CSV table of C-alpha atoms in Angstrom, one decimal:
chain,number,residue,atom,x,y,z
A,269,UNK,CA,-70.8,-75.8,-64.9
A,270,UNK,CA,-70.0,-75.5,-61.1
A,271,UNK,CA,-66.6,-78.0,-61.3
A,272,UNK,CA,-65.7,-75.9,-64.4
A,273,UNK,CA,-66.0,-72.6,-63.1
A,274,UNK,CA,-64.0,-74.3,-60.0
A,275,UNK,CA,-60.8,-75.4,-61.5
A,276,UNK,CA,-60.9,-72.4,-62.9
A,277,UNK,CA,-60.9,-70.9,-59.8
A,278,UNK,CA,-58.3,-73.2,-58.8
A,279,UNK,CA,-55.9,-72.3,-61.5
A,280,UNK,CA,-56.4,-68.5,-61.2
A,281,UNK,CA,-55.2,-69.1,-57.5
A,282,UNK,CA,-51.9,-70.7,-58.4
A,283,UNK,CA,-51.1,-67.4,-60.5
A,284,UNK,CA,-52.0,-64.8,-58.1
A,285,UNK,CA,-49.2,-63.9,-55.5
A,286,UNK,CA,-49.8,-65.4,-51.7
A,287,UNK,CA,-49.8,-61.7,-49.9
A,288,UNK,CA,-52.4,-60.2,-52.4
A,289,UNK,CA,-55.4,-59.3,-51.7
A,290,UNK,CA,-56.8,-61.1,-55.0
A,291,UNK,CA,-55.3,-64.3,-54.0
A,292,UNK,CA,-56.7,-64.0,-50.1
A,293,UNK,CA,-60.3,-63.5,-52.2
A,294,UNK,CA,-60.2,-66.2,-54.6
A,295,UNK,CA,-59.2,-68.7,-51.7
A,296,UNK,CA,-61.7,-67.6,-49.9
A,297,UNK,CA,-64.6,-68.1,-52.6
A,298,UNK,CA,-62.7,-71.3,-53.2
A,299,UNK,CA,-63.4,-72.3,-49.8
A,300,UNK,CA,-66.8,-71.2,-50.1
A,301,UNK,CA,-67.5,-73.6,-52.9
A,302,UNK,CA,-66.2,-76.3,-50.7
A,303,UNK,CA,-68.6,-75.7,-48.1
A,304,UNK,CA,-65.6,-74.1,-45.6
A,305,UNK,CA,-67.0,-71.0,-44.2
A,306,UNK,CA,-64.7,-71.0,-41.4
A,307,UNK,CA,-61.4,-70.7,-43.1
A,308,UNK,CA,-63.4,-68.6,-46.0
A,309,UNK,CA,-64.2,-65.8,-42.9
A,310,UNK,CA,-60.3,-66.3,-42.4
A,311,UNK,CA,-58.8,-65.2,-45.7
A,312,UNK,CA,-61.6,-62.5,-46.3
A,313,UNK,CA,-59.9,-61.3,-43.0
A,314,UNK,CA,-56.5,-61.2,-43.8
A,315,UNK,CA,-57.5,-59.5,-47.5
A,316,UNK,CA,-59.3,-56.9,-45.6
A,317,UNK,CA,-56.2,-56.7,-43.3
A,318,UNK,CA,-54.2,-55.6,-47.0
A,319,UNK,CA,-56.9,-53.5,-48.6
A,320,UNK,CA,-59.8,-52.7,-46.2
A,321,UNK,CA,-61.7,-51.6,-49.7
A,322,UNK,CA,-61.7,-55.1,-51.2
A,323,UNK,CA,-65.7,-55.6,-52.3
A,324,UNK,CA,-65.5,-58.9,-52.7
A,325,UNK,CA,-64.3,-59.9,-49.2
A,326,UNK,CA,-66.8,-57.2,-47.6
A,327,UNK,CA,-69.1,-58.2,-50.0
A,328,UNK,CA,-68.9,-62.3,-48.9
A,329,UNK,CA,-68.0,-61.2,-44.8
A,330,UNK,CA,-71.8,-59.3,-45.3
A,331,UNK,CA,-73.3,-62.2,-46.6
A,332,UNK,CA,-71.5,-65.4,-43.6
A,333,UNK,CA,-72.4,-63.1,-41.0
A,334,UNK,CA,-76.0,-62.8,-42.1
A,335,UNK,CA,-76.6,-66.1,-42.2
A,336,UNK,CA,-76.5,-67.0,-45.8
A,337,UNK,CA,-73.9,-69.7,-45.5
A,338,UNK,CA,-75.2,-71.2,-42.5
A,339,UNK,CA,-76.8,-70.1,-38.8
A,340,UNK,CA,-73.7,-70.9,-37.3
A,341,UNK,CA,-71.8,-67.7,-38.5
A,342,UNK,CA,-75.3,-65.3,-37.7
A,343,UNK,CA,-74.2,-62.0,-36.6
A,344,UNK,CA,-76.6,-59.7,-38.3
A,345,UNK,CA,-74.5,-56.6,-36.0
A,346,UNK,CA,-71.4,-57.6,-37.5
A,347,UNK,CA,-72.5,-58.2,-41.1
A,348,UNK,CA,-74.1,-54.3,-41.3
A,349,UNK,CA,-70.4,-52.7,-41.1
A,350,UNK,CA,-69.2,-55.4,-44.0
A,351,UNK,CA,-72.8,-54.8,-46.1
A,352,UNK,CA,-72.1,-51.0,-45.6
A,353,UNK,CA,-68.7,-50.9,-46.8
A,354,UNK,CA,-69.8,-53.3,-49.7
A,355,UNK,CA,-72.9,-50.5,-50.5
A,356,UNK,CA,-70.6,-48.0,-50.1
A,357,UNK,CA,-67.8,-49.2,-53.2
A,358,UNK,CA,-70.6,-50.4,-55.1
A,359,UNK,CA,-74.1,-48.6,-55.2
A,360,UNK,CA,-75.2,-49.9,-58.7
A,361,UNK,CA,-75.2,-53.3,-57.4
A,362,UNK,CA,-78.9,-54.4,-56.8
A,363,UNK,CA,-78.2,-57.3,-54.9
A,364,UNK,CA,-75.6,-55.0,-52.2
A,365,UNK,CA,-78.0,-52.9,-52.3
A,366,UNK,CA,-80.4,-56.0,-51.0
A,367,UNK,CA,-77.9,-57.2,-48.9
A,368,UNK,CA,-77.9,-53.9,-46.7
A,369,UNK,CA,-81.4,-53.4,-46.6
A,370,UNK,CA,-82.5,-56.5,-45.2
A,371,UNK,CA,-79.6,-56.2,-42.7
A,372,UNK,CA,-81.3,-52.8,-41.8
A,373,UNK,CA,-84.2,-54.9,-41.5
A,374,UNK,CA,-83.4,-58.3,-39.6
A,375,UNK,CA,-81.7,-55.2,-37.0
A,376,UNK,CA,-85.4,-53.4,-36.4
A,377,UNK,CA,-83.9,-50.3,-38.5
A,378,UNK,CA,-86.4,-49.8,-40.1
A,379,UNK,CA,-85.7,-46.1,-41.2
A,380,UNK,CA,-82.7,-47.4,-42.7
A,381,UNK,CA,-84.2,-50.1,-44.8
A,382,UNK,CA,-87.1,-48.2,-45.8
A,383,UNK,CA,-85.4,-45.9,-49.0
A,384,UNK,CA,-82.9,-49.1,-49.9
A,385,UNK,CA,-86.4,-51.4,-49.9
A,386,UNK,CA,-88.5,-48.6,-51.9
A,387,UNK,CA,-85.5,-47.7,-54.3
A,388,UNK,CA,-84.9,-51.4,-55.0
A,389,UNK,CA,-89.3,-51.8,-55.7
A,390,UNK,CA,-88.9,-49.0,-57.9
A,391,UNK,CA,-86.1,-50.2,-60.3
A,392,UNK,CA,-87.2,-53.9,-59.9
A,393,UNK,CA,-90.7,-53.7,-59.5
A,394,UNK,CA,-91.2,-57.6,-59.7
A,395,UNK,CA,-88.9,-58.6,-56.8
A,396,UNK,CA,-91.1,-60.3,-55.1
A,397,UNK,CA,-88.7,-60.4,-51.7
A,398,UNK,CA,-88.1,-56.2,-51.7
A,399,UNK,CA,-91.9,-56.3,-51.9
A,400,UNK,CA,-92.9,-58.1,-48.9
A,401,UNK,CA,-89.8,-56.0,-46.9
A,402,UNK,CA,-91.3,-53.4,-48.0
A,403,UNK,CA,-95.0,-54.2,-47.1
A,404,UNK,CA,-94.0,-55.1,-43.7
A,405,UNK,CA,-90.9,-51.9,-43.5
A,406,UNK,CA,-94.2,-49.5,-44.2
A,407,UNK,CA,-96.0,-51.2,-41.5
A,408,UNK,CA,-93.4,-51.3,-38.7
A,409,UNK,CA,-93.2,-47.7,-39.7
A,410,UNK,CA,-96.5,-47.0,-39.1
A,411,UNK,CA,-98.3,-46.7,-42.8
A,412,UNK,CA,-100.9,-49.2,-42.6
A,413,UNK,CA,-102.5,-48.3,-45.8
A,414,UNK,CA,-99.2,-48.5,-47.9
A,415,UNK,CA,-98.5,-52.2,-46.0
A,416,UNK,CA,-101.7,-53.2,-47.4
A,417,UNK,CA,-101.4,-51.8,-50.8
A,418,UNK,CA,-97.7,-53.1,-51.3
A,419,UNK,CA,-99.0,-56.9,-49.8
A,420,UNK,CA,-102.1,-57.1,-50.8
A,421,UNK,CA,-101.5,-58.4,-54.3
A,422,UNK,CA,-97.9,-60.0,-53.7
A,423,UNK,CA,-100.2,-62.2,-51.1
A,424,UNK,CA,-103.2,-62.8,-53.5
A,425,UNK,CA,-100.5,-64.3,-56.0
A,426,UNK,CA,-98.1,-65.8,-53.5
A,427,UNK,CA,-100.4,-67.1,-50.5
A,428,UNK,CA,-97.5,-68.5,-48.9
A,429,UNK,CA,-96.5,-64.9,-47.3
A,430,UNK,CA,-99.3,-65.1,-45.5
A,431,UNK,CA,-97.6,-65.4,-42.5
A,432,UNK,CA,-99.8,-64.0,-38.5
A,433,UNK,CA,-98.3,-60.5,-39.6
A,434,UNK,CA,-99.4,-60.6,-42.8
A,435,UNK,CA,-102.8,-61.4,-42.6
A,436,UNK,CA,-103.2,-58.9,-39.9
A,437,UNK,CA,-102.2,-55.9,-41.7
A,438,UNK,CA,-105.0,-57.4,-44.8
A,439,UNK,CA,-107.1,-57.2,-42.2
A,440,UNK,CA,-107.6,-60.8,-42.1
A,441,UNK,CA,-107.4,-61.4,-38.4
């Protein structure tokens, strides 16, 4: 459970050397867990001042500045260098892989997002977030007919998506 995994957490910390870049992580996931994104963003700094290759801290730095742990620390420009980095010492990752693609997106690159969205549909076909991205990245980029194909039955079994966009490229407007 979540205190479990916590004191564990806790512990680990008191065994890892201040000054390494593992111990600047952990804090900073401990703060995390403790709602403190603030001094979280701090010590993911100062690991990536050690070891600019650290995934985890890119990984988390990605994920406060696009949003995810509050709108307060928003800053979809700044998250894209931390969710590439993360991509870049971790392709396999589906959920990096996510990460950068809907940064691409939120930014209006869509050319960018387009192959992460479409490789992510094709190895996890029943992602029902890649699949709307991806209805919506084929429209922006001008395939209509693939927009409607891709939404068409996410929206028949998930009405809720049918947001003013949506409904226009089903032709429903």
């Amino acid at each position: 459970d979540r205190v479990k995994a916590i004191s564990l957490f806790e512990e680990a910390l008191t065994q890892i050397p201040e000054g390494m870049t593992e111990h600047y992580t952990l804090q900073g996931l401990l703060f995390l867990s403790h709602g403190k994104v603030l001094d979280a963003t701090g010590v993911f700094h100062q690991a990536l001042k050690i070891n600019p290759d650290d995934f985890n801290a890119n990984n988390r730095l990605g994920l406060i500045y696009m949003g995810r742990y509050g709108e307060t620390f928003k800053d979809t420009g700044r998250a894209l260098d931390f969710n590439k980095k993360a991509f870049d010492l971790n392709r396999e990752d589906m959920a990096v892989v996510q990460n950068l693609a809907l940064n691409y997106f939120e930014l209006g690159k869509y050319n960018d997002a387009f192959p992460l969205l479409k490789g992510l549909n094709r190895n996890i076909p029943d992602n029902k977030l890649t699949a709307y991205y991806l209805g919506i990245a084929y429209y922006q980029l001008g395939y209509a007919y693939e927009a409607k194909k891709t939404l068409a039955p996410l929206a028949e079994t998930n009405p809720e998506i049918k947001n003013e966009l949506v409904r226009e490229i089903l032709g429903e407007l």
